[in-house]
Tab-separated table of C-alpha atoms in Angstrom:
chain	number	residue	atom	x	y	z
A	1	MET	CA	-3.350	-25.499	25.329
A	2	LYS	CA	-4.739	-22.528	23.132
A	3	LYS	CA	-6.832	-23.494	20.077
A	4	SER	CA	-5.256	-20.568	18.140
A	5	ILE	CA	-1.931	-22.558	17.793
A	6	PHE	CA	-3.637	-25.009	15.460
A	7	VAL	CA	-4.642	-22.185	13.065
A	8	VAL	CA	-1.485	-21.776	11.200
A	9	PRO	CA	-0.840	-25.528	10.737
A	10	LEU	CA	-4.441	-26.141	9.689
A	11	SER	CA	-4.223	-23.395	7.227
A	12	PHE	CA	-0.983	-24.531	5.810
A	13	ILE	CA	-2.326	-28.153	5.499
A	14	PHE	CA	-5.614	-26.962	4.011
A	15	HIS	CA	-3.615	-24.812	1.343
A	16	ILE	CA	-1.447	-27.779	0.514
A	17	ILE	CA	-4.279	-30.177	-0.025
A	18	PHE	CA	-6.043	-27.610	-2.359
A	19	ILE	CA	-2.994	-26.841	-4.503
A	20	ASN	CA	-2.311	-30.677	-4.957
A	21	ALA	CA	-6.133	-31.212	-5.747
A	22	ILE	CA	-6.041	-28.458	-8.459
A	23	LEU	CA	-2.648	-29.749	-9.881
A	24	TYR	CA	-3.895	-33.413	-9.874
A	25	LEU	CA	-7.178	-32.661	-11.614
A	26	LEU	CA	-6.038	-30.051	-14.209
A	27	THR	CA	-2.357	-31.187	-14.804
A	28	PRO	CA	-2.261	-34.850	-14.075
A	29	GLU	CA	1.167	-35.074	-15.669
A	30	THR	CA	2.491	-33.126	-12.692
A	31	TYR	CA	1.887	-36.283	-10.449
A	32	ARG	CA	3.627	-38.780	-12.639
A	33	SER	CA	6.739	-38.045	-10.864
A	34	GLY	CA	7.467	-38.081	-7.122
A	35	TYR	CA	10.135	-35.175	-7.536
A	36	SER	CA	7.244	-32.951	-8.951
A	37	ILE	CA	5.067	-33.499	-5.937
A	38	LEU	CA	7.972	-32.859	-3.518
A	39	TYR	CA	8.987	-29.829	-5.565
A	40	TYR	CA	5.470	-28.016	-5.268
A	41	ASN	CA	4.967	-28.923	-1.675
A	42	ILE	CA	8.416	-28.117	-0.442
A	43	SER	CA	8.421	-24.939	-2.396
A	44	TRP	CA	5.162	-23.688	-0.860
A	45	PHE	CA	6.538	-24.240	2.539
A	46	LEU	CA	9.809	-22.420	1.796
A	47	VAL	CA	7.995	-19.448	0.138
A	48	THR	CA	5.360	-18.945	2.811
A	49	TYR	CA	7.998	-19.477	5.583
A	50	SER	CA	10.376	-16.907	4.041
A	51	ILE	CA	7.602	-14.148	3.714
A	52	ASP	CA	5.954	-14.988	6.936
A	53	PHE	CA	2.670	-15.574	5.105
A	54	TYR	CA	0.639	-17.025	8.078
A	55	PRO	CA	0.475	-14.367	10.523
A	56	THR	CA	-0.514	-14.849	14.204
A	57	ALA	CA	-0.889	-11.284	15.364
A	58	ARG	CA	-4.389	-10.501	16.955
A	59	ARG	CA	-4.757	-7.406	14.887
A	60	GLU	CA	-3.778	-9.045	11.587
A	61	GLY	CA	-6.442	-8.972	8.775
A	62	PHE	CA	-6.890	-9.551	5.061
A	63	ASN	CA	-6.045	-6.057	4.223
A	64	THR	CA	-2.799	-5.835	6.389
A	65	ASN	CA	-1.584	-9.025	4.822
A	66	LEU	CA	-2.438	-8.028	1.235
A	67	ARG	CA	1.165	-7.181	0.325
A	68	ASN	CA	2.243	-10.668	1.442
A	69	PHE	CA	-0.478	-12.170	-0.852
A	70	LEU	CA	0.865	-10.280	-3.901
A	71	LEU	CA	4.471	-11.355	-3.066
A	72	LEU	CA	3.457	-15.031	-2.547
A	73	PHE	CA	1.571	-15.135	-5.883
A	74	ILE	CA	4.682	-13.688	-7.714
A	75	LEU	CA	7.207	-15.990	-5.879
A	76	TYR	CA	5.132	-19.129	-6.088
A	77	GLY	CA	4.095	-18.347	-9.769
A	78	LEU	CA	7.916	-18.372	-10.645
A	79	VAL	CA	8.098	-21.820	-8.890
A	80	PHE	CA	5.107	-22.981	-10.765
A	81	PHE	CA	5.998	-21.885	-14.315
A	82	THR	CA	9.645	-22.814	-14.103
A	83	SER	CA	8.712	-26.466	-13.091
A	84	PHE	CA	7.321	-27.121	-16.601
A	85	THR	CA	10.721	-26.307	-17.999
A	86	PHE	CA	13.198	-27.777	-15.429
A	87	LEU	CA	11.281	-30.996	-14.704
A	88	GLY	CA	10.551	-31.743	-18.300
A	89	GLN	CA	6.825	-31.194	-18.213
A	90	GLN	CA	5.909	-29.359	-21.360
A	91	ASN	CA	2.717	-31.145	-22.436
A	92	TYR	CA	0.502	-28.260	-21.614
A	93	LYS	CA	-0.010	-24.851	-23.548
A	94	PRO	CA	1.221	-21.846	-21.808
A	95	THR	CA	-2.230	-20.292	-21.796
A	96	PHE	CA	-3.769	-23.218	-20.066
A	97	LEU	CA	-1.023	-22.938	-17.379
A	98	VAL	CA	-1.710	-19.354	-16.885
A	99	LEU	CA	-5.418	-20.032	-16.319
A	100	VAL	CA	-4.622	-22.858	-13.959
A	101	TYR	CA	-2.336	-20.691	-11.813
A	102	LEU	CA	-4.947	-17.767	-11.963
A	103	LEU	CA	-7.507	-20.316	-10.486
A	104	ILE	CA	-5.103	-21.237	-7.810
A	105	CYS	CA	-4.627	-17.540	-6.912
A	106	LEU	CA	-8.265	-16.796	-6.995
A	107	MET	CA	-9.365	-19.557	-4.838
A	108	LEU	CA	-6.530	-19.054	-2.250
A	109	THR	CA	-7.633	-15.516	-2.125
A	110	PHE	CA	-11.341	-16.455	-1.682
A	111	PHE	CA	-10.321	-19.052	1.027
A	112	ARG	CA	-8.231	-16.393	2.907
A	113	MET	CA	-11.108	-13.812	2.891
A	114	LEU	CA	-13.475	-16.589	4.189
A	115	PHE	CA	-10.917	-17.445	6.921
A	116	TYR	CA	-10.763	-13.742	8.138
A	117	PHE	CA	-14.461	-13.328	7.792
A	118	SER	CA	-15.007	-16.548	9.896
A	119	ARG	CA	-12.558	-15.394	12.604
A	120	ASN	CA	-14.078	-11.996	12.911
A	121	PHE	CA	-17.481	-13.445	13.051
A	122	TYR	CA	-16.317	-15.770	15.761
A	123	ARG	CA	-14.841	-13.011	17.826
A	124	THR	CA	-17.585	-10.358	17.331
A	125	LYS	CA	-20.282	-12.995	18.537
A	126	GLY	CA	-18.159	-13.445	21.858
A	127	TYR	CA	-17.199	-16.994	21.045
A	128	SER	CA	-13.428	-16.102	21.310
A	129	LYS	CA	-11.926	-15.613	24.700
A	130	LYS	CA	-11.167	-12.003	25.097
A	131	ILE	CA	-7.828	-10.482	26.211
A	132	ARG	CA	-8.169	-8.282	29.324
A	133	ALA	CA	-6.075	-5.321	29.181
A	134	VAL	CA	-5.443	-2.196	31.150
A	135	VAL	CA	-3.498	1.114	30.454
A	136	ILE	CA	-1.106	2.697	32.917
A	137	GLY	CA	-0.753	6.360	32.519
A	138	ARG	CA	-2.954	8.603	30.490
A	139	ASP	CA	-1.909	10.856	27.620
A	140	LYS	CA	-3.182	11.693	24.230
A	141	ASN	CA	-2.458	8.197	22.956
A	142	LEU	CA	-4.931	6.623	25.172
A	143	LYS	CA	-7.868	7.606	22.975
A	144	LYS	CA	-6.144	6.033	19.898
A	145	ILE	CA	-5.414	2.891	21.813
A	146	ARG	CA	-9.005	2.725	23.045
A	147	GLN	CA	-10.281	2.563	19.439
A	148	VAL	CA	-8.146	-0.649	18.952
A	149	PHE	CA	-9.668	-2.195	22.141
A	150	ASP	CA	-13.066	-1.209	21.217
A	151	THR	CA	-12.847	-3.003	17.817
A	152	PRO	CA	-14.884	-6.187	18.202
A	153	GLU	CA	-12.729	-8.270	15.667
A	154	TYR	CA	-9.613	-7.827	17.873
A	155	ALA	CA	-11.419	-9.352	20.899
A	156	TYR	CA	-9.964	-7.264	23.653
A	157	GLU	CA	-11.663	-6.545	27.021
A	158	TYR	CA	-10.537	-2.997	28.083
A	159	MET	CA	-10.865	-2.712	31.765
A	160	GLY	CA	-9.746	0.890	32.274
A	161	TYR	CA	-6.686	2.942	33.079
A	162	PHE	CA	-4.587	3.988	36.127
A	163	ASP	CA	-3.001	7.465	36.442
A	164	ASN	CA	-1.691	9.716	39.363
A	165	SER	CA	-3.885	12.481	38.266
A	166	ASN	CA	-7.357	12.243	39.757
A	167	SER	CA	-10.104	11.792	37.168
A	168	LYS	CA	-13.955	11.395	37.047
A	169	SER	CA	-13.783	9.171	33.898
A	170	PRO	CA	-15.863	5.907	34.254
A	171	THR	CA	-12.703	4.133	32.995
A	172	TYR	CA	-10.461	5.613	35.650
A	173	LEU	CA	-9.294	2.789	38.190
A	174	GLY	CA	-7.006	4.733	40.425
A	175	ASN	CA	-3.471	5.672	40.818
A	176	ILE	CA	-0.408	4.030	39.447
A	177	GLN	CA	0.463	2.320	42.640
A	178	SER	CA	-2.939	0.654	43.081
A	179	SER	CA	-2.544	-1.089	39.565
A	180	TYR	CA	-0.036	-3.551	40.881
A	181	ASN	CA	-2.719	-5.401	42.929
A	182	TYR	CA	-5.321	-4.865	40.285
A	183	ILE	CA	-3.456	-6.704	37.728
A	184	PHE	CA	-3.405	-9.997	39.740
A	185	GLU	CA	-6.791	-9.705	41.198
A	186	ASN	CA	-8.502	-9.173	37.866
A	187	ASN	CA	-6.441	-11.645	35.676
A	188	ILE	CA	-5.254	-8.849	33.577
A	189	GLN	CA	-3.261	-10.339	30.515
A	190	GLU	CA	-1.736	-7.309	28.783
A	191	VAL	CA	-0.561	-4.019	30.260
A	192	TYR	CA	0.091	-0.976	28.155
A	193	CYS	CA	2.322	1.671	29.797
A	194	MET	CA	2.428	5.282	28.655
A	195	ALA	CA	6.133	6.111	28.966
A	196	SER	CA	5.341	9.834	29.038
A	197	ARG	CA	3.355	9.411	32.335
A	198	LEU	CA	5.742	6.868	34.159
A	199	SER	CA	9.095	7.321	35.954
A	200	GLN	CA	11.887	5.002	35.047
A	201	ASP	CA	11.408	3.180	38.521
A	202	GLU	CA	7.698	2.661	37.901
A	203	ILE	CA	8.331	1.183	34.500
A	204	LYS	CA	10.908	-1.114	36.005
A	205	GLU	CA	8.691	-2.208	38.754
A	206	LEU	CA	5.728	-3.089	36.219
A	207	MET	CA	8.451	-4.874	33.936
A	208	ARG	CA	9.466	-6.975	37.150
A	209	ILE	CA	5.837	-7.803	37.973
A	210	ALA	CA	4.979	-8.789	34.403
A	211	ASP	CA	8.208	-10.961	34.093
A	212	ASN	CA	7.250	-12.933	37.221
A	213	SER	CA	3.653	-13.339	36.734
A	214	LEU	CA	3.296	-14.293	33.007
A	215	LYS	CA	1.624	-10.861	32.149
A	216	LYS	CA	2.470	-9.008	28.809
A	217	ILE	CA	3.703	-5.516	29.264
A	218	LYS	CA	3.891	-3.182	26.249
A	219	ILE	CA	5.423	0.246	26.424
A	220	VAL	CA	3.922	3.177	24.468
A	221	PRO	CA	6.844	5.486	23.909
A	222	ASP	CA	6.826	9.260	24.674
A	223	ASN	CA	5.904	10.671	21.348
A	224	LYS	CA	6.535	14.301	21.945
A	225	GLU	CA	3.572	14.812	19.771
A	226	LEU	CA	5.579	13.528	16.763
A	227	PHE	CA	3.476	10.470	15.993
A	228	SER	CA	1.873	10.417	12.512
A	229	ARG	CA	-0.095	7.671	10.515
A	230	ALA	CA	3.134	7.050	8.459
A	231	MET	CA	5.432	6.499	11.339
A	232	SER	CA	7.151	3.267	11.944
A	233	ILE	CA	9.640	1.935	14.661
A	234	GLU	CA	12.785	0.377	13.442
A	235	LEU	CA	15.497	-1.443	15.605
A	236	TYR	CA	19.140	-0.390	15.193
A	237	GLY	CA	20.507	-3.365	17.350
A	238	ALA	CA	18.550	-2.800	20.569
A	239	VAL	CA	17.898	0.861	20.031
A	240	PRO	CA	14.289	1.749	18.839
A	241	VAL	CA	14.290	4.605	16.119
A	242	LEU	CA	11.245	6.201	14.959
A	243	ASN	CA	10.867	6.653	11.063
A	244	LEU	CA	8.374	9.548	10.709
A	245	ARG	CA	7.918	9.248	7.002
A	246	ALA	CA	7.583	5.512	6.539
A	247	SER	CA	5.959	4.243	3.114
A	248	PRO	CA	5.144	0.769	1.922
A	249	LEU	CA	7.469	1.472	-1.066
A	250	ASP	CA	10.348	1.671	1.341
A	251	VAL	CA	10.348	-2.128	1.120
A	252	GLU	CA	12.418	-3.410	-1.777
A	253	TYR	CA	9.979	-6.007	-2.999
A	254	ALA	CA	7.168	-3.348	-3.186
A	255	ASN	CA	9.441	-1.238	-5.420
A	256	LEU	CA	10.124	-4.290	-7.418
A	257	ILE	CA	6.372	-5.061	-7.857
A	258	LYS	CA	5.622	-1.448	-8.790
A	259	ARG	CA	8.493	-1.422	-11.242
A	260	ILE	CA	7.478	-4.620	-12.908
A	261	PHE	CA	3.806	-3.342	-13.141
A	262	ASP	CA	5.058	-0.098	-14.765
A	263	ILE	CA	7.198	-1.912	-17.325
A	264	LEU	CA	4.320	-4.303	-18.208
A	265	PHE	CA	1.634	-1.674	-18.265
A	266	SER	CA	3.551	1.025	-20.205
A	267	SER	CA	4.845	-1.708	-22.827
A	268	LEU	CA	1.096	-2.774	-23.479
A	269	ALA	CA	0.119	0.933	-23.801
A	270	ILE	CA	2.910	1.696	-26.244
A	271	LEU	CA	2.304	-1.567	-28.252
A	272	PHE	CA	-1.373	-1.436	-28.514
A	273	ILE	CA	-2.252	2.375	-28.209
A	274	LEU	CA	0.749	4.539	-29.102
A	275	SER	CA	1.815	2.433	-31.983
A	276	TRP	CA	-1.137	3.474	-34.055
A	277	LEU	CA	-2.282	6.707	-32.295
A	278	THR	CA	0.955	8.510	-32.648
A	279	PRO	CA	1.080	8.570	-36.596
A	280	LEU	CA	-2.590	9.534	-36.508
A	281	ILE	CA	-2.109	12.435	-34.189
A	282	TRP	CA	1.144	13.398	-36.270
A	283	ILE	CA	-1.080	13.648	-39.395
A	284	LEU	CA	-3.794	15.777	-37.678
A	285	MET	CA	-1.228	17.901	-35.992
A	286	LYS	CA	0.488	18.712	-39.391
A	287	ILE	CA	-3.010	19.815	-40.617
A	288	ASP	CA	-3.820	21.911	-37.409
A	289	SER	CA	-0.576	23.695	-36.654
A	290	LYS	CA	3.154	23.982	-37.164
A	291	GLY	CA	5.590	22.375	-34.769
A	292	PRO	CA	7.092	19.320	-33.613
A	293	LEU	CA	4.938	16.212	-32.767
A	294	PHE	CA	6.267	15.930	-29.069
A	295	PHE	CA	6.808	18.552	-26.437
A	296	LYS	CA	9.583	17.995	-24.127
A	297	GLN	CA	10.006	19.737	-20.887
A	298	LYS	CA	12.343	19.503	-17.949
A	299	ARG	CA	10.724	18.559	-14.702
A	300	HIS	CA	11.640	17.387	-11.278
A	301	GLY	CA	11.263	13.787	-10.430
A	302	VAL	CA	12.114	11.516	-7.512
A	303	ASN	CA	14.611	13.038	-5.197
A	304	ARG	CA	14.274	16.186	-7.096
A	305	ASP	CA	16.297	14.979	-9.989
A	306	THR	CA	15.594	16.569	-13.436
A	307	PHE	CA	14.290	14.596	-16.433
A	308	GLU	CA	12.624	15.379	-19.774
A	309	CYS	CA	8.968	14.723	-19.602
A	310	TYR	CA	7.257	13.871	-23.006
A	311	LYS	CA	3.806	15.007	-24.146
A	312	PHE	CA	1.968	15.458	-27.459
A	313	ARG	CA	2.230	19.060	-28.395
A	314	SER	CA	-0.938	20.798	-27.581
A	315	MET	CA	0.202	24.466	-27.743
A	316	THR	CA	1.917	26.699	-30.269
A	317	LYS	CA	5.479	27.516	-29.780
A	318	SER	CA	5.965	30.231	-27.127
A	319	ASP	CA	8.601	31.668	-24.774
A	320	THR	CA	6.352	31.109	-21.641
A	321	SER	CA	5.873	27.192	-22.266
A	322	ASP	CA	8.401	26.521	-19.440
A	323	SER	CA	7.060	29.020	-16.893
A	324	VAL	CA	3.158	29.575	-17.266
A	325	MET	CA	0.755	26.751	-16.798
A	326	ALA	CA	-2.110	26.525	-19.296
A	327	THR	CA	-5.251	28.353	-18.114
A	328	LYS	CA	-8.854	28.216	-19.309
A	329	ASN	CA	-9.262	29.694	-22.764
A	330	ASP	CA	-5.550	29.927	-23.097
A	331	MET	CA	-4.626	31.317	-26.617
A	332	ARG	CA	-1.570	29.189	-26.949
A	333	ILE	CA	-3.683	25.949	-27.010
A	334	THR	CA	-4.326	24.653	-30.585
A	335	LYS	CA	-7.650	23.346	-31.775
A	336	LEU	CA	-6.248	19.772	-31.631
A	337	GLY	CA	-4.596	20.544	-28.404
A	338	ARG	CA	-8.055	21.254	-26.838
A	339	ILE	CA	-8.991	17.735	-27.625
A	340	LEU	CA	-5.887	16.184	-26.536
A	341	ARG	CA	-5.809	18.078	-23.188
A	342	LYS	CA	-9.635	17.481	-22.483
A	343	THR	CA	-9.061	13.733	-22.990
A	344	SER	CA	-5.715	13.524	-21.360
A	345	ILE	CA	-4.297	11.972	-24.605
A	346	ASP	CA	-1.561	14.553	-24.590
A	347	GLU	CA	-0.049	12.706	-21.585
A	348	LEU	CA	0.371	9.313	-23.235
A	349	PRO	CA	3.901	9.715	-24.558
A	350	GLN	CA	5.008	9.712	-20.969
A	351	PHE	CA	4.606	5.949	-21.007
A	352	PHE	CA	8.097	6.244	-22.623
A	353	ASN	CA	9.177	7.906	-19.531
A	354	VAL	CA	7.762	5.123	-17.434
A	355	LEU	CA	9.646	2.613	-19.510
A	356	LYS	CA	12.927	4.579	-19.029
A	357	GLY	CA	12.273	4.634	-15.343
A	358	ASP	CA	11.884	8.446	-14.925
A	359	MET	CA	8.301	8.094	-14.007
A	360	SER	CA	5.803	5.678	-12.740
A	361	VAL	CA	2.222	4.922	-14.107
A	362	VAL	CA	0.813	6.193	-10.862
A	363	GLY	CA	2.431	8.847	-8.580
A	364	PRO	CA	2.515	12.526	-7.867
A	365	ARG	CA	2.353	14.612	-10.920
A	366	PRO	CA	5.624	16.060	-11.987
A	367	HIS	CA	5.814	19.922	-11.974
A	368	MET	CA	7.881	22.320	-13.972
A	369	GLN	CA	11.227	23.322	-12.351
A	370	LEU	CA	10.092	26.864	-11.814
A	371	HIS	CA	6.976	25.829	-9.882
A	372	THR	CA	8.949	23.309	-7.686
A	373	GLU	CA	11.344	26.109	-6.743
A	374	GLN	CA	8.361	28.359	-5.984
A	375	TYR	CA	6.251	25.825	-3.965
A	376	GLU	CA	8.918	24.246	-2.050
A	377	LYS	CA	9.411	27.553	-0.279
A	378	SER	CA	5.707	28.400	0.226
A	379	VAL	CA	3.842	25.114	0.647
A	380	ASP	CA	4.463	23.083	3.841
A	381	LYS	CA	5.758	19.456	3.133
A	382	TYR	CA	5.746	20.100	-0.746
A	383	LEU	CA	9.014	18.273	-1.229
A	384	VAL	CA	7.711	15.052	0.552
A	385	ARG	CA	5.994	14.214	-2.750
A	386	HIS	CA	9.504	13.980	-4.272
A	387	PHE	CA	10.189	10.760	-2.225
A	388	LEU	CA	8.324	9.010	-5.051
A	389	LYS	CA	8.721	8.685	-8.754
A	390	PRO	CA	6.254	11.215	-10.487
A	391	GLY	CA	3.202	9.586	-12.214
A	392	ILE	CA	1.310	9.826	-15.471
A	393	THR	CA	-1.740	10.032	-13.207
A	394	GLY	CA	-2.183	10.179	-9.374
A	395	LEU	CA	-4.738	10.157	-6.483
A	396	ALA	CA	-4.711	13.950	-6.430
A	397	GLN	CA	-5.902	13.981	-10.256
A	398	ILE	CA	-8.756	11.677	-9.823
A	399	LYS	CA	-9.872	13.749	-6.857
A	400	GLY	CA	-10.088	16.822	-9.011
A	401	CYS	CA	-6.889	18.509	-7.925
A	402	ARG	CA	-5.325	18.977	-11.496
A	403	GLY	CA	-4.781	21.520	-14.061
A	404	GLU	CA	-4.328	25.256	-13.258
A	405	ILE	CA	-3.345	26.187	-9.792
A	406	VAL	CA	-5.676	29.377	-9.123
A	407	GLU	CA	-5.617	29.396	-5.217
A	408	LYS	CA	-3.028	28.369	-2.748
A	409	ALA	CA	-5.542	25.712	-1.544
A	410	ASP	CA	-5.266	23.943	-4.988
A	411	ILE	CA	-1.583	23.123	-4.570
A	412	ILE	CA	-1.999	22.333	-0.734
A	413	ASN	CA	-4.758	19.845	-1.445
A	414	ARG	CA	-2.595	18.220	-4.164
A	415	VAL	CA	0.276	17.771	-1.886
A	416	ARG	CA	-1.877	16.262	0.842
A	417	TYR	CA	-3.303	13.759	-1.567
A	418	ASP	CA	0.206	13.034	-2.754
A	419	ILE	CA	1.492	12.357	0.822
A	420	PHE	CA	-1.635	10.255	1.485
A	421	TYR	CA	-0.787	8.061	-1.666
A	422	MET	CA	2.982	7.642	-0.538
A	423	GLU	CA	1.805	6.559	3.039
A	424	LYS	CA	-1.021	4.197	1.865
A	425	TRP	CA	0.386	2.770	-1.446
A	426	SER	CA	-0.779	-0.625	-2.631
A	427	LEU	CA	-1.117	-2.163	-6.089
A	428	GLN	CA	-4.924	-2.313	-5.564
A	429	LEU	CA	-4.873	1.585	-4.938
A	430	ASP	CA	-2.800	1.894	-8.164
A	431	LEU	CA	-5.297	-0.057	-10.125
A	432	SER	CA	-8.190	1.958	-8.760
A	433	ILE	CA	-6.539	5.169	-9.655
A	434	ILE	CA	-5.972	3.973	-13.189
A	435	TYR	CA	-9.598	2.855	-13.528
A	436	TYR	CA	-10.949	6.208	-12.407
A	437	THR	CA	-8.377	8.033	-14.594
A	438	VAL	CA	-10.013	6.242	-17.548
A	439	ILE	CA	-13.477	6.979	-16.503
A	440	ASN	CA	-12.602	10.691	-16.114
A	441	ALA	CA	-11.136	10.851	-19.321
A	442	ILE	CA	-14.150	9.370	-21.150
A	443	LYS	CA	-16.461	11.606	-19.247
A	444	GLY	CA	-14.272	14.729	-19.576
A	445	GLU	CA	-13.092	16.888	-16.758
A	446	GLU	CA	-13.929	20.490	-16.108
A	447	ARG	CA	-10.350	21.295	-15.084
A	448	ALA	CA	-8.828	19.500	-18.081
A	449	TYR	CA	-7.786	22.424	-20.307
């Protein structure tokens, strides 16, 4: 019996003991009722089971399970806080309960990180039994799969590959026909087949051998050079379908998390910053130049839908405001406007756009309609950025790709960063972008004009 089968039950039991210990020590009223104890423990089981919180995949790690962590904390947080209302336990102050739950979340995160660190240490030091694997067929994906096999934390032992074309590579083991005996003689546990290099009969024969010998066989589909870092495979019944533009935000709960964050963050910004800053800027603007407090401009958002984007006015009124971007030493910019643009304060009214749902706190910056029409024809993959809500700030902006577009490379790099953000989104990435946006605003940016 494999020792790994005990990992999930032991992890579950450890977490249950820890949660009960915290609640018993800090909120003893919880344990005056057997119903409360059952409520917390059964709820933990149901929540973790429903989101598949305890992964068993060999290539699973702390970072790959991060979204499940966030979802778990949200769902179990609802369980935790509603219990003090429905179960009649109202003897604790809300601030104290928040601190108790934050302690639970922090300690669970620490223990989970410790678990993955210990597992990786166990594997890299050779204490874990390695999975012996071979590849049958050689194409351009072989190198990428080798990178997985060569990662010590995954504990694979890559034996080599078979292919009908002769090769002098040290990992070449022979032709495909010779692989059948090799698999048995060398106790191979996992066989990876490149569909592009195998005939239907060869794949069927390998499947037959695997099914009758307790060997795991995995098929790497013929990619036709279409694979990308954002691709995922979805099953429509029994038919595999490649989604070439997958994003973490395709999942409903991820969108929900991002939307909740947007509402909370924009509400706090409006309440604690814009509430006093807006009248102050209005007074200074009246002294500096004539015109309205806010500047409204139609821009393209998610799915290329049009919305009105709000800013503090930083220019004098002109006929070119909707067609010409601000340039260095632009005569249209007012004295106050230069300060607002240099510190990015002019963008703060867009928190109202976020609250309305037209924008997000973090995302690709929205462009003027005229520029969208121009770039969608001249810049490859430009419209991909419109799969997401536009943001007040974004990855491209903290990487220096902001402001005036002087060369074509400026917009190309901006699009690349926007697509990368879409493919790799996480709440942690959003928080990091917000942090560096604030730091850059304090320092002042060269291209902020």
